[in-house]
Coordinates of C-alpha atoms in Angstrom, one line a residue:
X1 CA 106.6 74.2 82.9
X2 CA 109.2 77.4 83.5
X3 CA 110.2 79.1 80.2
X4 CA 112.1 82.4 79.8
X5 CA 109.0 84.3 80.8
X6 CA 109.0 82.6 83.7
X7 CA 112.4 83.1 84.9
X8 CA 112.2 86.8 84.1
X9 CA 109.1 86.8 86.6
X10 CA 111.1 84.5 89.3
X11 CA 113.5 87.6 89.6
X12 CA 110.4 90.1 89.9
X13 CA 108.9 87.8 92.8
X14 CA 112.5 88.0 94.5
X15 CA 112.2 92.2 93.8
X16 CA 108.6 92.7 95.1
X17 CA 109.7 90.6 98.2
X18 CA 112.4 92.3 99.1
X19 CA 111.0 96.1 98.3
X20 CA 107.3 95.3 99.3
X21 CA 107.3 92.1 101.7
X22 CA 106.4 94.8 104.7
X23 CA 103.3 96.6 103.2
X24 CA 99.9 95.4 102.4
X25 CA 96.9 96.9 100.6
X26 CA 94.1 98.4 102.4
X27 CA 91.8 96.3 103.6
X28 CA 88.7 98.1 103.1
X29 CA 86.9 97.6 99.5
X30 CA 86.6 101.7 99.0
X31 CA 90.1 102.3 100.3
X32 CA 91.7 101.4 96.9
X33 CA 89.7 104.6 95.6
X34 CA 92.5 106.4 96.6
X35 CA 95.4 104.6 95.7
X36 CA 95.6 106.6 92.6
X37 CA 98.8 109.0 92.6
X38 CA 100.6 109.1 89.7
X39 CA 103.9 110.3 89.0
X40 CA 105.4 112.6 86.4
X41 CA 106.0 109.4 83.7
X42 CA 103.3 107.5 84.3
X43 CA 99.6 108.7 84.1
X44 CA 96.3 107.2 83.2
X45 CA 96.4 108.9 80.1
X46 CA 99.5 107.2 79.1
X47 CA 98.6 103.3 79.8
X48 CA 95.7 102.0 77.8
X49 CA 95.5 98.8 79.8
X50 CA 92.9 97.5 82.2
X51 CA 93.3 94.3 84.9
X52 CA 90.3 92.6 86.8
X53 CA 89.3 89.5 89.0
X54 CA 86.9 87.4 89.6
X55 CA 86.6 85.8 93.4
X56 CA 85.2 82.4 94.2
X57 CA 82.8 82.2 96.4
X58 CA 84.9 83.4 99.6
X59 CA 84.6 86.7 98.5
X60 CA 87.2 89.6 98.3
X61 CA 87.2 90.4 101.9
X62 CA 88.0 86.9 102.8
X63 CA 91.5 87.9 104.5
X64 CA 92.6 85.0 102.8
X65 CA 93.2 83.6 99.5
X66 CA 91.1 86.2 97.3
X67 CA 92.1 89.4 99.3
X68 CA 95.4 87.9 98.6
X69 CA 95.0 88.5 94.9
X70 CA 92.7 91.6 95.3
X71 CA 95.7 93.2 96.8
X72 CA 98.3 91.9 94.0
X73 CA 95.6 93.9 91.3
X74 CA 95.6 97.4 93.9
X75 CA 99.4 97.2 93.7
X76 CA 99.4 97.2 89.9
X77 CA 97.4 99.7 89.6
X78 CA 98.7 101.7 92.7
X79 CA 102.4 101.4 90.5
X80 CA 101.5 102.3 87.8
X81 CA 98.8 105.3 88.3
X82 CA 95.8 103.3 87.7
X83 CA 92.1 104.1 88.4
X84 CA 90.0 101.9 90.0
X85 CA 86.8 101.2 88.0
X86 CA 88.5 102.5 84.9
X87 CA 91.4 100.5 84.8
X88 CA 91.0 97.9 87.4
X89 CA 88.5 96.4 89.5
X90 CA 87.0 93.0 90.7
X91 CA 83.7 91.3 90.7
X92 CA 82.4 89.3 94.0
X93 CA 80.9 86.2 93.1
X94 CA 78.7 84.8 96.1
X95 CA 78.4 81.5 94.9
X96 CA 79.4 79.7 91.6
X97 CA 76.3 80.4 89.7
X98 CA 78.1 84.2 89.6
X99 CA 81.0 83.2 87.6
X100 CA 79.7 83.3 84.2
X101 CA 77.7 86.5 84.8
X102 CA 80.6 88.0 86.6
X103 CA 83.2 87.2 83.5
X104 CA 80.8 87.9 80.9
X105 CA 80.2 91.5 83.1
X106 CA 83.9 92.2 82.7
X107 CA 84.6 91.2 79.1
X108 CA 81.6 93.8 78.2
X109 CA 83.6 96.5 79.8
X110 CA 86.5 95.9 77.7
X111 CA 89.2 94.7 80.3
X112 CA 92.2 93.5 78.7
X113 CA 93.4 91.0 81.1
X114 CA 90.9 89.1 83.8
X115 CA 91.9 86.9 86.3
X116 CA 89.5 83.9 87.8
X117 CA 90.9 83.7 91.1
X118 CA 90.1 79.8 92.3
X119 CA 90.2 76.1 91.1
X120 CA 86.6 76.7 91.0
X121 CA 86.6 78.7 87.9
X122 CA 88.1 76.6 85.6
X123 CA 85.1 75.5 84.0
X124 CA 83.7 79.2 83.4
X125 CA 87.0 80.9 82.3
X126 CA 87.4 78.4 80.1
X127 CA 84.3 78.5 78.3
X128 CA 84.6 82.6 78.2
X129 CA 88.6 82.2 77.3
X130 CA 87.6 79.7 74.3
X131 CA 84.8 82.3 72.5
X132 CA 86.7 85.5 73.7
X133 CA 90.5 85.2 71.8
X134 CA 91.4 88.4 71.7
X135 CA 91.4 88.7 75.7
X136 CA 94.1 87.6 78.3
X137 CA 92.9 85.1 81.2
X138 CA 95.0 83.8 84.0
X139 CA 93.7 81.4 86.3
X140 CA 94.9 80.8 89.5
X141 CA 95.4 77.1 91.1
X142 CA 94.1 75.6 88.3
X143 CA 95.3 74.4 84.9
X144 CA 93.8 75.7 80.8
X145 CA 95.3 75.0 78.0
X146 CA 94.9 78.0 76.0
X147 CA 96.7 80.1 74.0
X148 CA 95.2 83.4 76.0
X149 CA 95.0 81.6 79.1
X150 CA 97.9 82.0 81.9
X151 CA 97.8 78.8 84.4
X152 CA 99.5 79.8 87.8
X153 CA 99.7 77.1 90.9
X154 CA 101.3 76.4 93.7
X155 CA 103.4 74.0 95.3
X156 CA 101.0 74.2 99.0
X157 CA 102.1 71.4 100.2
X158 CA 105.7 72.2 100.8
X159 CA 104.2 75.3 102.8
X160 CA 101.8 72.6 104.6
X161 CA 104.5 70.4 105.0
X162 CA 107.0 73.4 107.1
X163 CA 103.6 74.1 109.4
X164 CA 103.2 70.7 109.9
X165 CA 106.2 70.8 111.3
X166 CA 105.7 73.6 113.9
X167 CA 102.3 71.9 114.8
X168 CA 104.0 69.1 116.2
X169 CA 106.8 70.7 117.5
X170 CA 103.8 73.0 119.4
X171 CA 101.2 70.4 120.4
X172 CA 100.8 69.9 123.9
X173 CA 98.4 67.2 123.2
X174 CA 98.3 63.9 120.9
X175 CA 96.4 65.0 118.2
X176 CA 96.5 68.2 116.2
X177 CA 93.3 69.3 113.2
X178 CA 93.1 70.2 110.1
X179 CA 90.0 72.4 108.5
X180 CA 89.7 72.1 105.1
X181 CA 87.2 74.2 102.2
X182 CA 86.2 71.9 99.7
X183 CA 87.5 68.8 99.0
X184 CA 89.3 69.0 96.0
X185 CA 92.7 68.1 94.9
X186 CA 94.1 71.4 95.4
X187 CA 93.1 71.3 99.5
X188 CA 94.4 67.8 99.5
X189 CA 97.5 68.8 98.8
X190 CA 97.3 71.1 102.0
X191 CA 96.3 67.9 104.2
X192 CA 98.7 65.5 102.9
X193 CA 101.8 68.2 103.2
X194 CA 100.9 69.0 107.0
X195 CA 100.1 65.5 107.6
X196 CA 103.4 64.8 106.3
X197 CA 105.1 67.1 108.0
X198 CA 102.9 66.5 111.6
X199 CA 104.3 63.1 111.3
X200 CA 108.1 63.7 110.4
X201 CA 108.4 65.2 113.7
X202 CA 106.5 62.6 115.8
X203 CA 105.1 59.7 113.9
X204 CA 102.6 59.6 117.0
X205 CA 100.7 62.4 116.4
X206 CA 97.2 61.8 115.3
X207 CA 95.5 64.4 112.8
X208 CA 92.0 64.7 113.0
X209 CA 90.5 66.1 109.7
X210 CA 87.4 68.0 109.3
X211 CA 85.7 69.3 105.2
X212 CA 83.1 72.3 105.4
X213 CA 82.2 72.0 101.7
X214 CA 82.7 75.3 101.8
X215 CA 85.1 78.2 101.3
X216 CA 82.5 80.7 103.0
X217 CA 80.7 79.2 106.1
X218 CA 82.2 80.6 108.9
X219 CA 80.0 79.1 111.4
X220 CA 81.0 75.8 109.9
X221 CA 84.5 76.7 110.5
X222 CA 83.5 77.9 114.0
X223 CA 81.9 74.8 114.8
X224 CA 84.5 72.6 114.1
X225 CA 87.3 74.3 115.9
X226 CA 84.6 74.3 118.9
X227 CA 84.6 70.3 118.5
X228 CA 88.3 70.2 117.9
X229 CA 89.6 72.5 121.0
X230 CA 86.6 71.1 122.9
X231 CA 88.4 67.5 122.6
X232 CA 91.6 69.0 124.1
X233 CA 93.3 69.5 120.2
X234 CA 95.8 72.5 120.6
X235 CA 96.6 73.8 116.8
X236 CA 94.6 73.6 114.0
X237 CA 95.8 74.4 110.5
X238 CA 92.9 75.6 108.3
X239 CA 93.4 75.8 104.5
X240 CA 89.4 77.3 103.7
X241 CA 89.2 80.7 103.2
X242 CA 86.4 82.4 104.9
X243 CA 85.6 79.0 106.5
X244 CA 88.8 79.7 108.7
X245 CA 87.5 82.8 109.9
X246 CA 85.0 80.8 112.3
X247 CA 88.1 78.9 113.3
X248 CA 90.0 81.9 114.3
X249 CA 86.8 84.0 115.9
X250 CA 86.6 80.5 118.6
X251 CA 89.9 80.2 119.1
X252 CA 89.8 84.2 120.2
X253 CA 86.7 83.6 122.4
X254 CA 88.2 80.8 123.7
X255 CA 91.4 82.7 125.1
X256 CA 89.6 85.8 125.8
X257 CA 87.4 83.3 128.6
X258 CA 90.8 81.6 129.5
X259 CA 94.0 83.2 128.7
X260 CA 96.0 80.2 130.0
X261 CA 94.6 77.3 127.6
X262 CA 96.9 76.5 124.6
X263 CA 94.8 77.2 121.8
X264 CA 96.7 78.1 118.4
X265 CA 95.6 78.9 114.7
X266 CA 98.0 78.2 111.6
X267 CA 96.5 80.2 109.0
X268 CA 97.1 80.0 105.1
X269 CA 97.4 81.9 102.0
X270 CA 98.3 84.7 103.2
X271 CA 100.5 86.2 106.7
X272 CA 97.1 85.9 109.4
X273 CA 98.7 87.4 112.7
X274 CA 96.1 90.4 112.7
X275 CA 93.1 87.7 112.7
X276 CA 94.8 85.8 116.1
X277 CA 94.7 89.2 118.1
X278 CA 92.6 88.8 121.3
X279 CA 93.6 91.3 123.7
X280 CA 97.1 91.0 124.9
X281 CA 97.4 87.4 123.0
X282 CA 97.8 86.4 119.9
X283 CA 96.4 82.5 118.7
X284 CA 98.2 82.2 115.0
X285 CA 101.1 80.5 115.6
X286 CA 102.4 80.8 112.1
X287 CA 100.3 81.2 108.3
X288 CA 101.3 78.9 105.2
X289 CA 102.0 82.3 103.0
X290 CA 101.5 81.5 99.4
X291 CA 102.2 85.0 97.5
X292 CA 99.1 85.0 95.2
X293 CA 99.9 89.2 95.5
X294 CA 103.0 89.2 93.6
X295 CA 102.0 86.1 91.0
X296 CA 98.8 88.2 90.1
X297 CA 100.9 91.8 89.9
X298 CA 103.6 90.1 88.4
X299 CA 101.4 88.9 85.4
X300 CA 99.6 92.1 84.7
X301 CA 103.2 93.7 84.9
X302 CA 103.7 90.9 81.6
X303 CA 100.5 91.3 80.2
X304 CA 101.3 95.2 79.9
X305 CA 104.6 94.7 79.0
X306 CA 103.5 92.5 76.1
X307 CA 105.2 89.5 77.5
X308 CA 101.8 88.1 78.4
X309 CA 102.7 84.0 79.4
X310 CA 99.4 82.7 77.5
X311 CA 99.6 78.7 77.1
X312 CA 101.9 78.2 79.7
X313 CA 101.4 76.6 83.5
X314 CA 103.7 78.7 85.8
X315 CA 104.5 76.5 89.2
X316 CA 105.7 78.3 92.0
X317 CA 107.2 77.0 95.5
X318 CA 109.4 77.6 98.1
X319 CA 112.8 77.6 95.5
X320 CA 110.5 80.9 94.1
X321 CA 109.9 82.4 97.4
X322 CA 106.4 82.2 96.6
X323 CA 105.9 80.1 99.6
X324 CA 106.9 80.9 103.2
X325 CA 105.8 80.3 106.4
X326 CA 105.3 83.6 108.5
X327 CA 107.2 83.7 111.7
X328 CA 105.5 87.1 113.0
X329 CA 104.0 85.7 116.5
X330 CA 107.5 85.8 118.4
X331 CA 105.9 84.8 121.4
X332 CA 104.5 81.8 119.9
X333 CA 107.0 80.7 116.6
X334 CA 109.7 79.7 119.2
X335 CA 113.5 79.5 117.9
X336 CA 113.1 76.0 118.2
X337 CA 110.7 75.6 116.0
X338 CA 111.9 78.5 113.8
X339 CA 115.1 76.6 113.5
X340 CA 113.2 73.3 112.6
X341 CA 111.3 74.5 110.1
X342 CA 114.7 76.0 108.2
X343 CA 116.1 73.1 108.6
X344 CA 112.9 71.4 106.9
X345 CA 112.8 73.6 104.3
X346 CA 116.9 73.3 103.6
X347 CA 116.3 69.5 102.8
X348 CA 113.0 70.2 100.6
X349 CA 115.1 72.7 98.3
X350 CA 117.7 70.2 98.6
X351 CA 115.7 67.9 96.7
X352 CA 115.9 64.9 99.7
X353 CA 112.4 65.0 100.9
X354 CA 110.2 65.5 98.3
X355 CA 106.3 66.3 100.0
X356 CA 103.4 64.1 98.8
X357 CA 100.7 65.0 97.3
X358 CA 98.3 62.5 97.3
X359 CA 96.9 60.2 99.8
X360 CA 98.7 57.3 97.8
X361 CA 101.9 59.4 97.6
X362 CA 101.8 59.7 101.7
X363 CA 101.2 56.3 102.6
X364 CA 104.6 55.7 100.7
X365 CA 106.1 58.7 102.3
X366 CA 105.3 57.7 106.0
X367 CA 106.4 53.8 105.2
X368 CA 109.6 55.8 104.3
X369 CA 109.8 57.6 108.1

């Protein structure tokens, strides 16, 4: 539900876009050490406020969903003067028994707002959010009802929906993949919006769909792109962190041996051109952007202000700009299929096709085709 907290923090997504859609944090974990000028108004002696995050089980270097969030924390505290390890920082969680420790870790240091980055923290954030009161929690993707908890998610499958729609428009051949993390109802709603999407441009398309379990196995994700290119599929759309690392490191092998064979990467979460690099080709033929930077900067911006949006589920999609579908590849995002994917988009925010969901909601939705 958007109230006037949200609105006011509609307009800042709109600002940061348009003043910071061009710059990204650094990627290394120790480059952030120096992202600590500060200007004549605003020093760390001046703001007594401290931001961190826990990951899920991707990790923060997962050039994907976490880094995405890691990145929104740096620009906080890049904006406003702030220390890293005094007034912001993160803790990696390598698999989900490190939630709990990791929360409990940051509460003991006294942080006033902490983020649990992942549907997969719900349960631990909130446990700690219930005996901890006095303390700010946001969770992202997920939902808490909580006074001191801020619920943020997405609306993926409009994103999914507009790549789905340059898959097809791409394919060379009659089926086109899908790698997803963990099932869950969050990555479903990644598969049914491409599928959705693959099929409103040619209900002939097959998807094949592949599940690592995983947000972190690489060689998982490796191993099904292998199977998936190996079986003459063109584009695959991965929605699973790390996982889609493997995806992108065969598709690069794979062009590197044979620079002529169509092989193509749609990566999420964040803009993944640099992961597609292989020599003098690229393989991401777009990325599913969902700006988990400037929800999770946005709400420490609140949080400071003393606007903090505790209780409430924030929702944001494409009328937000919170999604978007990157068009950076220019060799590959052809004006044909940047012109169908507007168009797309145009009759989401219109309100007359409204993406499904669920699988129920997209048997309905392709009956409808």
């Amino acid at each position: 539900m958007k109230n006037k907290h949200w609105l006011i923090l509609a307009l800042l997504f709109a600002a940061v876009l348009t003043l910071g859609a061009c710059g990204t944090a650094d990627e290394d974990d120790t480059a952030t050490d120096d992202a600590t000028e500060t200007d004549e108004d605003t020093t760390e002696d001046t703001i007594d406020f401290s931001v961190a995050m826990v990951t899920d089980e991707g990790g923060v270097d997962d050039r994907s969903f976490n880094q995405s969030a890691w990145e929104g924390i740096q620009a906080f505290g890049a904006e406003h003067g702030l220390e890293r390890g005094t007034h912001y920082n993160y803790a990696q969680s390598d698999d989900a028994a490190d939630y709990m420790p990791n929360l409990n870790n940051l509460l003991q240091q006294d942080y006033n707002l902490i983020f649990g980055v992942g549907f997969e923290l719900r349960e631990a954030v909130e446990q700690v959010a219930s005996a901890n009161q006095d303390t700010h929690f946001s969770i992202i993707d997920e939902v808490i009802e909580a006074d001191n908890v801020a619920s943020v998610t997405f609306a993926e499958e409009q994103g999914s929906f507009l790549v789905g729609v340059a898959a097809a428009l791409k394919a060379e051949s009659d089926e086109v993949g899908f790698v997803g993390g963990i099932s869950s109802p969050l990555i479903k709603r990644f598969e049914v919006g491409y599928v959705a999407g693959v099929k409103s441009v040619n209900p002939d398309l097959d998807v094949r769909i592949n599940y690592a379990e995983s947000f972190s196995d690489e060689q998982m994700g490796r191993s099904f792109a292998n199977s998936m290119y190996g079986d003459g599929i063109d584009v695959i759309y991965h929605a699973s962190g790390a996982v889609g690392n493997g995806v992108f490191t065969e598709a690069r092998n794979r062009i590197e041996n044979n620079p002529d064979q169509p092989v193509w990467v749609i990566g999420v979460d964040r803009d993944q051109y640099e992961e597609g690099q292989q020599g003098d080709h690229n393989v991401t033929l777009t990325s599913m952007v969902k700006r988990v930077d400037v929800a999770v900067q946005e709400i420490s911006e609140m949080a400071l202000s003393g606007e903090f949006p505790g209780g409430e589920h924030i929702i944001l999609g494409l009328e937000d700009e919170a999604i978007a579908v990157a068009d950076t590849n220019s060799d590959a995002y052809t004006d044909e299929i940047r012109e169908a994917v507007e168009e797309w988009k145009q009759r989401i925010l219109d309100g007359e096709v409204v993406v499904p969901q669920t699988d129920e909601e997209l048997e309905d939705y392709l009956d409808s085709l």
